XYZ file of C-alpha atoms in Angstrom:
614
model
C 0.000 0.000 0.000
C 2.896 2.132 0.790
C 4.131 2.114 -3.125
C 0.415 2.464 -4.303
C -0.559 5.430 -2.344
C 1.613 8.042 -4.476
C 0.340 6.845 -7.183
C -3.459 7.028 -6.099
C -4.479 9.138 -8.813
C -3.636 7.286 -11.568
C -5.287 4.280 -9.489
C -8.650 6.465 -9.412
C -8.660 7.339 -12.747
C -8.134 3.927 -13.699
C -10.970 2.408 -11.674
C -13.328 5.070 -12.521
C -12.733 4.080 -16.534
C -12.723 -0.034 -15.073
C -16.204 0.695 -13.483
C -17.723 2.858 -16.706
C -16.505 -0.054 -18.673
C -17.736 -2.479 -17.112
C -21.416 -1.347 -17.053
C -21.061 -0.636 -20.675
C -20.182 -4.053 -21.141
C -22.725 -5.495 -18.510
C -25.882 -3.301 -20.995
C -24.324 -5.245 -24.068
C -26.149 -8.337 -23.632
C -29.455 -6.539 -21.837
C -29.812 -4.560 -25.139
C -29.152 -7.421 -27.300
C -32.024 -9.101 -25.532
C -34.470 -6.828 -25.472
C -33.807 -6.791 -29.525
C -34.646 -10.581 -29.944
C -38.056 -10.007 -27.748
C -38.627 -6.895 -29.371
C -38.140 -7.531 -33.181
C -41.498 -8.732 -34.260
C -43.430 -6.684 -31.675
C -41.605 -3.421 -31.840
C -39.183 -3.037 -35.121
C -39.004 0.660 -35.076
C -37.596 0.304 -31.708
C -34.600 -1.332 -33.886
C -32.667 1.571 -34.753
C -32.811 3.387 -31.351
C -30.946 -0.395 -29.965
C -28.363 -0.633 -32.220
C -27.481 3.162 -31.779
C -27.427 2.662 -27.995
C -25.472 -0.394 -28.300
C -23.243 1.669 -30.743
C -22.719 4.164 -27.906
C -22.001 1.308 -25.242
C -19.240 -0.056 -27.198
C -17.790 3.075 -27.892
C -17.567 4.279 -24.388
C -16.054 0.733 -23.291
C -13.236 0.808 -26.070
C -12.279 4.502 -24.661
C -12.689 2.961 -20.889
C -10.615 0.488 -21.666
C -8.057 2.779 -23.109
C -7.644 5.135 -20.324
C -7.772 1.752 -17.819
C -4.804 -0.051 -19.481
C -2.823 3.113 -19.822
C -3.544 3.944 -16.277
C -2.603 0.950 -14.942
C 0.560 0.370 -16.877
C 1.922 3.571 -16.259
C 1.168 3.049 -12.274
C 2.887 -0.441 -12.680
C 6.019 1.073 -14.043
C 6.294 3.733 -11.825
C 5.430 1.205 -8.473
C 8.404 -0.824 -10.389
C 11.222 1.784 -10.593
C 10.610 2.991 -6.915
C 10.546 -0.871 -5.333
C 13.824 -1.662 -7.520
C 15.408 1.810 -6.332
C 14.504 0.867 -3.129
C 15.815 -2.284 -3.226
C 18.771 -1.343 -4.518
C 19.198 0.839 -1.626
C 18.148 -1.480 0.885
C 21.062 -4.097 0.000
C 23.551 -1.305 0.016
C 22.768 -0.633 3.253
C 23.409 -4.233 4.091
C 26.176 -5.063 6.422
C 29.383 -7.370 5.114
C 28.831 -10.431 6.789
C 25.269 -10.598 4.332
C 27.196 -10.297 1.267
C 29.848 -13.094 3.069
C 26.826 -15.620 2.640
C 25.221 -13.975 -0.604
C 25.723 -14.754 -4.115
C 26.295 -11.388 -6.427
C 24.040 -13.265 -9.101
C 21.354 -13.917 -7.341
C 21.372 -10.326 -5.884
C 21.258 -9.063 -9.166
C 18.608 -11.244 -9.900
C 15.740 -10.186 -7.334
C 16.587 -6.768 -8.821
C 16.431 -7.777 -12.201
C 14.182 -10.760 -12.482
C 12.085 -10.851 -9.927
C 11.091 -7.009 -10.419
C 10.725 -8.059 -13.731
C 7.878 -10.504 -12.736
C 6.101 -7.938 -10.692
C 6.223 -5.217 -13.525
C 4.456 -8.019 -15.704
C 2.149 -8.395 -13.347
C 1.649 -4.836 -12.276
C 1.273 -2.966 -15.535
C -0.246 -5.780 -18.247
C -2.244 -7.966 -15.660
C -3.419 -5.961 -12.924
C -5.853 -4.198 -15.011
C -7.338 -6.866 -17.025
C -7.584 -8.744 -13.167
C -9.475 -6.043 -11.856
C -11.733 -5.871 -15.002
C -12.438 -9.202 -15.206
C -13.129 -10.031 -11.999
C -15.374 -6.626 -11.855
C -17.046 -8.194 -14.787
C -17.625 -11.307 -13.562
C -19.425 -10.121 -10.262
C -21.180 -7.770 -12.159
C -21.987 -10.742 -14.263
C -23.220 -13.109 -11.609
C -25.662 -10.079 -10.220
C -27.450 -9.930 -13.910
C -27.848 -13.704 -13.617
C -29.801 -13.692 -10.400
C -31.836 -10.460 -11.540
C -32.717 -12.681 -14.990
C -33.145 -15.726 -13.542
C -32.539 -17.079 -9.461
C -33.506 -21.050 -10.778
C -30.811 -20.551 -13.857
C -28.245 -18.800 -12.234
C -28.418 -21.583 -9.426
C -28.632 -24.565 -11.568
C -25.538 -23.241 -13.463
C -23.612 -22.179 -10.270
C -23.416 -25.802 -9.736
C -20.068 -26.666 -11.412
C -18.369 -23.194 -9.742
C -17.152 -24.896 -6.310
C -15.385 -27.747 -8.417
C -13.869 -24.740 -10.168
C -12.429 -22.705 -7.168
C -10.991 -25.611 -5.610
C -9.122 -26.463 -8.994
C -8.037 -22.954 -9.244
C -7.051 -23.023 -5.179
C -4.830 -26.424 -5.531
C -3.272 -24.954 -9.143
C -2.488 -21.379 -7.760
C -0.749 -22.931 -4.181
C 1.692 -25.659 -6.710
C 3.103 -23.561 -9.394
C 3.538 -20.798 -6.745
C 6.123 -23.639 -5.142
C 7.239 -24.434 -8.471
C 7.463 -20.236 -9.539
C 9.757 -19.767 -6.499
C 11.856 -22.861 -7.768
C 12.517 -21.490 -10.756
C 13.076 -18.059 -9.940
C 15.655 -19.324 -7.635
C 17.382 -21.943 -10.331
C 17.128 -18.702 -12.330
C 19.412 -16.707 -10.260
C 21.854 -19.474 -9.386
C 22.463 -20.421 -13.071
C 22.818 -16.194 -13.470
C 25.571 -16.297 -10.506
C 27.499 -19.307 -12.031
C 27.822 -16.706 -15.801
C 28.689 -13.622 -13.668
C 31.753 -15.201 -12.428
C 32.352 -16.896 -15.065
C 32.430 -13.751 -17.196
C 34.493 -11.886 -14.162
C 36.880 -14.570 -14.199
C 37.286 -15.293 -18.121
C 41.014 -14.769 -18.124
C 41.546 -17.664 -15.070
C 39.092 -19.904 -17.815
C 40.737 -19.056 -20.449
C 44.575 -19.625 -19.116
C 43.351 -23.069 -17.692
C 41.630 -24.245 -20.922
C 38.209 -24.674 -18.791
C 35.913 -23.342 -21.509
C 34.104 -26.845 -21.529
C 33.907 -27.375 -18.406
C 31.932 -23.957 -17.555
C 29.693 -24.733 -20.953
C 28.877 -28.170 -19.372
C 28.299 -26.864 -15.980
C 26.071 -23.758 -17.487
C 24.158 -25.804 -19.558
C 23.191 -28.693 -16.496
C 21.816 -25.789 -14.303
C 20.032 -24.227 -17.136
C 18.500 -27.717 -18.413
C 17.649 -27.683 -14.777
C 15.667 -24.425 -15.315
C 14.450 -26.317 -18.246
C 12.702 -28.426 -16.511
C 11.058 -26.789 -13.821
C 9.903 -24.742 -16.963
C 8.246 -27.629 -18.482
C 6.720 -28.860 -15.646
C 4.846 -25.422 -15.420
C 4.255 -25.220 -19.144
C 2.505 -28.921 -18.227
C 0.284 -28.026 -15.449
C -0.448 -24.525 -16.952
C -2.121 -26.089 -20.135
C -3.479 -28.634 -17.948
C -5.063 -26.344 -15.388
C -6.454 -24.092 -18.669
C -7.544 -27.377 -20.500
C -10.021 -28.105 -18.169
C -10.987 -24.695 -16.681
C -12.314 -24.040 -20.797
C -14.103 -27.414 -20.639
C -15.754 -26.549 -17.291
C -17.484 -23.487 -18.495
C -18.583 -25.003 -21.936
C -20.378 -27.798 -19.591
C -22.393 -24.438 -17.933
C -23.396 -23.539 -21.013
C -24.784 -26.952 -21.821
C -26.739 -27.251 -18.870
C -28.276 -23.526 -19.306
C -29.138 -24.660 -22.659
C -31.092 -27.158 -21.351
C -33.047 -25.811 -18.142
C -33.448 -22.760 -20.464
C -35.264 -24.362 -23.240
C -37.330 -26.361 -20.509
C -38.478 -23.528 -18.626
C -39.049 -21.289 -21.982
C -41.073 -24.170 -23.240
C -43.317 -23.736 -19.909
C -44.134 -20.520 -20.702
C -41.710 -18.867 -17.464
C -38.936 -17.688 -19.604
C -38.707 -15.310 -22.916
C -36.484 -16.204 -25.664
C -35.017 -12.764 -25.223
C -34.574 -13.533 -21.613
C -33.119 -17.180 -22.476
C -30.664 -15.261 -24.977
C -29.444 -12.675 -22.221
C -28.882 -15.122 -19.936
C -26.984 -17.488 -22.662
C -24.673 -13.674 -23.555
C -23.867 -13.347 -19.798
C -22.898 -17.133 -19.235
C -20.431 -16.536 -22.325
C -19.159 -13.129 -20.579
C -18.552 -14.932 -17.524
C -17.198 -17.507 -19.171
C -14.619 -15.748 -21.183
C -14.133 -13.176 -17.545
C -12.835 -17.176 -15.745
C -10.728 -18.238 -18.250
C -9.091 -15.175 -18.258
C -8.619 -14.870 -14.479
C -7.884 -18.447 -14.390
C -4.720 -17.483 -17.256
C -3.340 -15.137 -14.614
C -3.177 -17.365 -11.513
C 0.079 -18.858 -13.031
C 1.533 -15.436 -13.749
C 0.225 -13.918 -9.817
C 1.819 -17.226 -8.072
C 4.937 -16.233 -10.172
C 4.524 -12.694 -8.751
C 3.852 -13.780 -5.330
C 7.040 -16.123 -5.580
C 9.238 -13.074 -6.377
C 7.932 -10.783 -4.218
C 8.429 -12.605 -1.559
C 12.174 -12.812 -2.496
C 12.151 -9.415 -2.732
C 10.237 -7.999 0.744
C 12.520 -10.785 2.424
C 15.499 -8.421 1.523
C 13.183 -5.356 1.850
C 12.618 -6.641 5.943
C 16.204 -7.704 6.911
C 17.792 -5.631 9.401
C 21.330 -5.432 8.845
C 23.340 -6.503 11.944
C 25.493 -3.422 12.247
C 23.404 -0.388 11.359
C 23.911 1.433 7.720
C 26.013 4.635 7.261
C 23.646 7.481 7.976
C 22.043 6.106 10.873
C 23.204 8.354 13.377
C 25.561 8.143 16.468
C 28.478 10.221 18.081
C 30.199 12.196 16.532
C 33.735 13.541 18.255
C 34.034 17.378 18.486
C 37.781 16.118 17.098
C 39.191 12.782 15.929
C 43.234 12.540 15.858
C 43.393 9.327 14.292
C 43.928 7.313 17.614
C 42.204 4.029 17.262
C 43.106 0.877 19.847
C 41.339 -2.837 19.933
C 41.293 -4.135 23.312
C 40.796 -7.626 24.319
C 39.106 -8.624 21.001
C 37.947 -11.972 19.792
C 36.430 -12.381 16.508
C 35.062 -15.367 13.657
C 33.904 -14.433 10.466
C 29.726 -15.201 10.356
C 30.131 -17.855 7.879
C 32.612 -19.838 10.205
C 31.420 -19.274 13.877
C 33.593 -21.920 15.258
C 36.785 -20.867 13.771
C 38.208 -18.117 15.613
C 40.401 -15.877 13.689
C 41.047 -12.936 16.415
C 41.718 -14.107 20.347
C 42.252 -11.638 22.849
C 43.377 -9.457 20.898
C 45.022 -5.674 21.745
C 46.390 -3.530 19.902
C 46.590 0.255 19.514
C 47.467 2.949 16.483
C 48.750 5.899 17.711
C 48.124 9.452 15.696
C 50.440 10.294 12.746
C 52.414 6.942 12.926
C 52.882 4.122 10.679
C 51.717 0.329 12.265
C 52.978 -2.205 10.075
C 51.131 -5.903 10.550
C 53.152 -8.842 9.766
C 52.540 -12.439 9.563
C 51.380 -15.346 8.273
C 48.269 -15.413 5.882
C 45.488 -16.328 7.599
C 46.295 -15.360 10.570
C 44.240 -12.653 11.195
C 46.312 -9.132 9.582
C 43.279 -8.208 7.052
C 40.786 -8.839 9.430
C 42.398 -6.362 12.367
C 41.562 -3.864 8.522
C 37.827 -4.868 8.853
C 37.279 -4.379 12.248
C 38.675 -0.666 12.470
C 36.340 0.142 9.402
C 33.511 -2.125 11.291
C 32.775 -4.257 8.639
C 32.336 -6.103 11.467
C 31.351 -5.978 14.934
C 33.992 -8.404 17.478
C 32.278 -11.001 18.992
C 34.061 -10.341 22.360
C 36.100 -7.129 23.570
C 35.993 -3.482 21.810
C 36.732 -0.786 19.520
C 37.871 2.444 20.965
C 38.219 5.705 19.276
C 40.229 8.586 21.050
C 40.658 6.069 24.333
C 37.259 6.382 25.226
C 34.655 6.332 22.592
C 33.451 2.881 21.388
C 33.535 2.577 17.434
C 29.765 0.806 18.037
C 28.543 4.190 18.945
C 29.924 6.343 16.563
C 28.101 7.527 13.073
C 29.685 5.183 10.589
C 28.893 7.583 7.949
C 31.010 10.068 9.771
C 33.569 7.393 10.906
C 34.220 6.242 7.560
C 34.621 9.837 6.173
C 38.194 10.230 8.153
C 39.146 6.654 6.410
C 41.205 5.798 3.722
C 41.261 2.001 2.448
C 43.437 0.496 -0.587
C 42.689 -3.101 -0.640
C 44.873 -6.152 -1.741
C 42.898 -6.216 -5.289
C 42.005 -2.804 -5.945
C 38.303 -2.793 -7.937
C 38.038 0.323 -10.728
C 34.953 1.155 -11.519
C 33.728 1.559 -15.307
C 34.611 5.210 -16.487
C 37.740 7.976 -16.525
C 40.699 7.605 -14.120
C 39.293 11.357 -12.358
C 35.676 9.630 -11.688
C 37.647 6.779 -9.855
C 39.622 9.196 -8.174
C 36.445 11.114 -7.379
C 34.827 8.552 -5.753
C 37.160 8.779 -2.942
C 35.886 12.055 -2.198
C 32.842 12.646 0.470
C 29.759 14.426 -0.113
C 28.296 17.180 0.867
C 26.777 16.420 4.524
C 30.352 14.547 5.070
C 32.108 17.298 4.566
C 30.406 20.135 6.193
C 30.063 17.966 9.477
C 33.858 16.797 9.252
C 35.355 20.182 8.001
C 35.871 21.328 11.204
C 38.163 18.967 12.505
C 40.568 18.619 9.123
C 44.004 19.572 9.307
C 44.646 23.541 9.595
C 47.361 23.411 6.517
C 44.459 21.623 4.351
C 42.322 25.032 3.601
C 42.338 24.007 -0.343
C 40.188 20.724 1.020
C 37.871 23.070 3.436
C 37.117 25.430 0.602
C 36.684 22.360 -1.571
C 33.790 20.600 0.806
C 31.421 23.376 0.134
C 31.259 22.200 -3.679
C 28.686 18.938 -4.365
C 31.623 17.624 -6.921
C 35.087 17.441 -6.417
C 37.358 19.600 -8.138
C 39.965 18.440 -11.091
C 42.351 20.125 -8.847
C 41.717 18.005 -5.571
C 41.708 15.031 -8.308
C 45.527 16.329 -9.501
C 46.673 16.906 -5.740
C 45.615 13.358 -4.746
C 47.085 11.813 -7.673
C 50.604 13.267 -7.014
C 50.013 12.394 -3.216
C 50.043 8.680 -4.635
C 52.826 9.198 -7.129
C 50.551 8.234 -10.105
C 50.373 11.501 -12.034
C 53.337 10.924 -13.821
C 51.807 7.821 -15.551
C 47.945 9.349 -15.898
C 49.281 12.254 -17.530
C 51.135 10.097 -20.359
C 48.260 8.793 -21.479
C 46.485 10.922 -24.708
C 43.194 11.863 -22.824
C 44.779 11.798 -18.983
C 42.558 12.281 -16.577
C 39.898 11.518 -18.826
C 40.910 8.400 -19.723
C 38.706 5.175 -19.225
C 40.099 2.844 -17.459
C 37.587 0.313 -18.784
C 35.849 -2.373 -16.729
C 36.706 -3.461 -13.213
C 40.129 -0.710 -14.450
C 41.468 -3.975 -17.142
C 42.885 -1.128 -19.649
C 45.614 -0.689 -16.793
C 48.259 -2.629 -15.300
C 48.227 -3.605 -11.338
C 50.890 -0.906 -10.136
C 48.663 1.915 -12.002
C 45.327 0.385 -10.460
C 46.974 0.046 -7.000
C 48.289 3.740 -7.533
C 44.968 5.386 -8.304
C 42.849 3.414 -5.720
C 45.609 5.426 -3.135
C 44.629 8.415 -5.055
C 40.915 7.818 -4.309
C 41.517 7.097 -0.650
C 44.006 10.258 -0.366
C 41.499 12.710 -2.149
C 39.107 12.776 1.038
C 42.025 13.329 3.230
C 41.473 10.676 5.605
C 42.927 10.848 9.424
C 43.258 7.398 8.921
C 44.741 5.213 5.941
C 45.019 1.311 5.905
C 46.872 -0.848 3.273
C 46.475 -4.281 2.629
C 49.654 -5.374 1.087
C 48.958 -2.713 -1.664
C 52.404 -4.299 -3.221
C 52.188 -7.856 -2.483
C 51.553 -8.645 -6.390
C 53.380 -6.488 -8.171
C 56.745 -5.801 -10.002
C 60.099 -4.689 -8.093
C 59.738 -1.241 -10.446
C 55.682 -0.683 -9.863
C 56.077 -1.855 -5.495
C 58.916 1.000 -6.096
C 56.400 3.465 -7.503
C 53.707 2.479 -5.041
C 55.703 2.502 -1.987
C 56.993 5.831 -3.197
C 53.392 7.468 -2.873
C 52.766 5.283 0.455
C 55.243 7.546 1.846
C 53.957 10.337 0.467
C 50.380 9.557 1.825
C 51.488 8.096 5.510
C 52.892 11.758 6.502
C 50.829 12.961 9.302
C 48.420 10.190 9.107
C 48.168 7.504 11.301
C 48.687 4.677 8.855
C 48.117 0.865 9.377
C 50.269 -0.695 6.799
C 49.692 -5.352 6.322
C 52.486 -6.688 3.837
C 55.022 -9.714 3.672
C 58.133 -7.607 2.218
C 60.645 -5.726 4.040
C 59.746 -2.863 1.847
C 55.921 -2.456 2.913
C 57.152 -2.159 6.654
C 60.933 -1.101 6.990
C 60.140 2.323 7.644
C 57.129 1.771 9.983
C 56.945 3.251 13.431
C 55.948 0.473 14.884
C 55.532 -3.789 13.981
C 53.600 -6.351 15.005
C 53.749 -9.663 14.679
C 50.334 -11.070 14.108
C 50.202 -15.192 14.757
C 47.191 -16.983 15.029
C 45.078 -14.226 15.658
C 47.391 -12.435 18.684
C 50.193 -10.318 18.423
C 53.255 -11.802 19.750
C 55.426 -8.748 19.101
C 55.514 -5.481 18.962
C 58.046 -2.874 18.404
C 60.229 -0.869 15.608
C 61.949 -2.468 13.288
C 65.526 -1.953 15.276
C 64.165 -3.229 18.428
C 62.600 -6.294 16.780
C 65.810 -7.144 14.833
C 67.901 -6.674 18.176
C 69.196 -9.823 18.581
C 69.703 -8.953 22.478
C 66.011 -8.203 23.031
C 64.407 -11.100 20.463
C 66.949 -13.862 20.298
C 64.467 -16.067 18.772
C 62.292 -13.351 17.289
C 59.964 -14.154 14.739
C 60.134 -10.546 12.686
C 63.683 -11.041 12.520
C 63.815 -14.322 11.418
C 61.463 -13.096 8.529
C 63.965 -10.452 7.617
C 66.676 -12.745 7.627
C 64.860 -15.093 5.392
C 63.784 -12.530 2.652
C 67.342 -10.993 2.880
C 69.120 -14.426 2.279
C 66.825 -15.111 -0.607
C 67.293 -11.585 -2.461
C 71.325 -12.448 -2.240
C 70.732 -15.695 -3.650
C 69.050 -13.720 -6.443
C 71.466 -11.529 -7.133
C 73.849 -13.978 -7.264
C 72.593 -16.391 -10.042
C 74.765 -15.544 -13.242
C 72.923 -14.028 -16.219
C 73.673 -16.214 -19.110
C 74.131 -15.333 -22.247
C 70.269 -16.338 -23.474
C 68.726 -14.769 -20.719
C 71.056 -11.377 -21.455
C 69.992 -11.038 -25.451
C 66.465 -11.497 -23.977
């Protein structure tokens, strides 16, 4: 009701036309009637019938005009605000959701399953409405005609609403089936088409065909099987109301032979039995199409419902007077929602102090990406706490303003589709963001203040941020610079240049607080030189939480810590960790060591001659 009521007038207008067409439509067969009792007795009559039945028709074709284009534009406009809103309702979803969702079958309820209602909502709803207006209207005429007729042939109508009853409740099951084989076998192409070069290099072409085309014969068949009891259900639901007729047919001719019913009367009746006829079969057509719609709206108002567990950006909280990047986890335990019983944090404490550089080191798996996660709460710990500025649980805070004084550069950087300044852009916070936070920036940042009371950011704060990550070198070769596209998910450029403008977009909001995960780990010696470059650049000032394997990512760090099994076991600069005196069997320096002795072994191995020409 909530989606309907802005449209109400449209709703009005198209009921009003329903209604007018519907007694248009009810006088058709009255007049007709009246014609066969009238034509011997009363042919000058004639003329004045056939003009009157002239005008009925003509008001019901405009009626139904103004009804269907009512009614479809309502549908389409109840469409686009449900989608937008369900759109918006899954972005406001928390992480640990999309940990247990599949992308394709997201994008499915938005696609497919609003798809089914807009069917439903602009073609069907109207000629529902109609012809169940009809058929009431219908069933009143009988009874005025004749009670004894209308009663005799009401006879078969219980047989039909329990067929209708059992048919609507199992291809709703089966609807829901489908739409859900629907979205899996959409999920299985999406990755497959987001990971066509891993295909591709492994020669696994078949193998995805094979395992497409199983789940979509799978669809197939589900599709049959309502194709089957569809033509079944419509088979018989045509038969019924031919069998009405029949039996009208033959009480009528009885009781007109008696002498207590006219032949005009008889033929009425007979016109109105075909009207409600035609007005079942119809409705009966549609009860496959509304259990579909039923079946995917109920996908949909499930998402629509779900409280997310850690509440959206936007949805209020403290805000600090002033936030100076301190940030400390104390006595945190934490499992990822899709493995409760595998504990990746344990007691856990740790704290980043303001304008230094934390460097996490470890083994994978052990917990260095997730400490990332927490301290943008993507998730909530599942024992111990958050605190920002000593005091001030991150639970309580406005994420929306939290996340404002954040800058994140993930392992895998993601480029969106467009120029290398929107991706930059993106970075940047809007309006409300930056009024509320422009208080609190850095005094020697009055470019940014001036900047926040623009909606867009400017080419200029684009350019500053770019140079910040040492990547404007590199977008400035390129023919259409800032402006070019970096095409999708940012393919059209290599993985230093995608790692070096996702810093850019994190740097261009100015964050108090920027974390790194292993923003090198995959790259070459000359592009982890570039990128560690504008790390540097960016970490000044900020209080920086840096996760990498090399000796490069964390040399230069403030502090260390040495992250096993989800604890740290130590802590300290890089001179007191390698001090043999303090950590004779230290882990961080045996790391060092390690990477050290391999990087002499590799610049000892001889060139030959081959290798040289090459």
């Amino acid at each position: 009701m909530e989606l309907v009521w802005p449209e109400r007038g449209l709703f009005l207008l198209a009921m009003t036309a329903l209604l007018i067409n519907a007694v248009a439509q009810m006088a058709a067969p009255f007049l007709l009637g009246r014609m066969v009792d009238r034509m011997h007795s009363h042919p000058d009559e004639l003329l004045v019938t056939v003009m009157q039945l002239l005008a009925a028709f003509v008001i019901g074709s405009f009626c139904v005009f103004v009804r269907a284009n009512a009614f479809l534009a309502m549908g389409y406009r109840i469409v686009t605000t449900l989608r937008t809103r369900l759109f918006h309702r899954l972005l406001q979803q928390d992480i640990a959701f999309y940990d247990v969702s599949k992308t394709g079958d997201l994008t499915g309820r938005l696609a497919s399953d609003t798809q089914a209602l807009q069917q439903v909502l602009t073609a069907q709803l109207g000629q529902l409405l109609s012809n169940l207006l009809q058929g009431i209207a219908t069933i009143v005429m009988l009874f005025l005609l004749s009670w004894r007729l209308t009663l005799f042939m009401m006879t078969v109508v219980p047989f039909v609403a329990l067929g209708v009853s059992a048919y609507g409740r199992f291809v709703r099951q089966l609807r829901q089936q489908f739409q859900h084989r629907l979205a899996e076998t959409g999920a299985m192409a999406q990755e497959a088409f987001a990971n066509i070069r891993t295909i591709k290099g492994f020669g696994k072409e078949t193998l995805m065909e094979r395992v497409y085309a199983e789940r979509n014969t799978q669809c197939l068949h589900l599709g049959e099987t309502i194709s089957f009891a569809t033509a079944l259900f419509q088979g018989l639901l045509g038969f019924v109301p031919q069998v009405a007729i029949l039996l009208v047919l033959y009480y009528g001719t009885t009781l007109v032979a008696a002498g207590s019913l006219s032949s005009g009367v008889l033929t009425t009746f007979l016109l109105y039995t075909l009207t409600l006829a035609m007005s079942l079969a119809f409705l009966a057509s549609l009860v496959g199409e509304f259990a579909g719609a039923l079946g995917a709206s109920a996908r949909i108002f499930e998402l629509l419902v779900r409280v997310p567990a850690i509440p959206p950006a936007g949805s209020g909280g403290v805000r600090l007077p002033r936030f100076d990047g301190h940030l400390a986890l104390q006595n945190v335990a934490f499992s990822y929602p899709g493995r409760p019983n595998a504990p990746v944090l344990e007691d856990f404490t740790l704290t980043l102090r303001p304008g230094q550089v934390l460097a996490l080191i470890g083994p994978s798996g052990h917990g260095k990406s997730t400490v990332l996660h927490l301290l943008q709460r993507f998730y909530d710990p599942t024992r111990g706490r958050v605190l920002l500025d000593h005091t001030c649980p991150l639970s309580k805070v406005d994420l929306r303003w939290y996340r404002r004084h954040i800058g994140y550069v993930p392992q895998d950087p993601v480029l969106f589709d467009g120029t290398i300044h929107d991706n930059i852009a993106m970075g940047w916070a809007d309006d409300e963001d930056d009024m509320d936070a422009g208080q609190d920036r850095r005094s020697g940042d009055a470019a940014h203040r001036r900047a926040a009371s623009v909606r867009e950011v400017t080419r200029d704060a684009v350019i500053a941020a770019a140079q910040t990550a040492n990547a404007h070198e590199f977008i400035m070769e390129f023919p259409l610079g800032y402006d070019t596209p970096v095409g999708e998910r940012g393919l059209a450029l290599s993985g230093g240049q995608k790692q070096r403008i996702a810093l850019a977009r994190a740097l261009v909001r100015d964050p108090r607080v920027l974390l790194l995960d292993e923003a090198t780990s995959a790259l070459s010696s000359d592009a982890e030189a570039a990128v560690q470059r504008g790390v540097a650049r960016a970490s000044a000032g900020r209080t920086t939480v840096v996760v990498g394997h090399k000796l490069s990512a964390f040399k230069d760090a403030d502090r260390c810590a040495v992250i096993v099994r989800g604890r740290v076991v130590e802590l300290g600069s890089h001179d007191e960790l390698m001090d043999k005196a303090r950590t004779p069997y230290g882990i961080y320096r045996r790391l060092i060591e390690k990477q050290l002795v391999s990087a002499d072994q590799r610049k000892s191995v001889p060139v030959s001659p081959r290798s040289s020409r090459d």
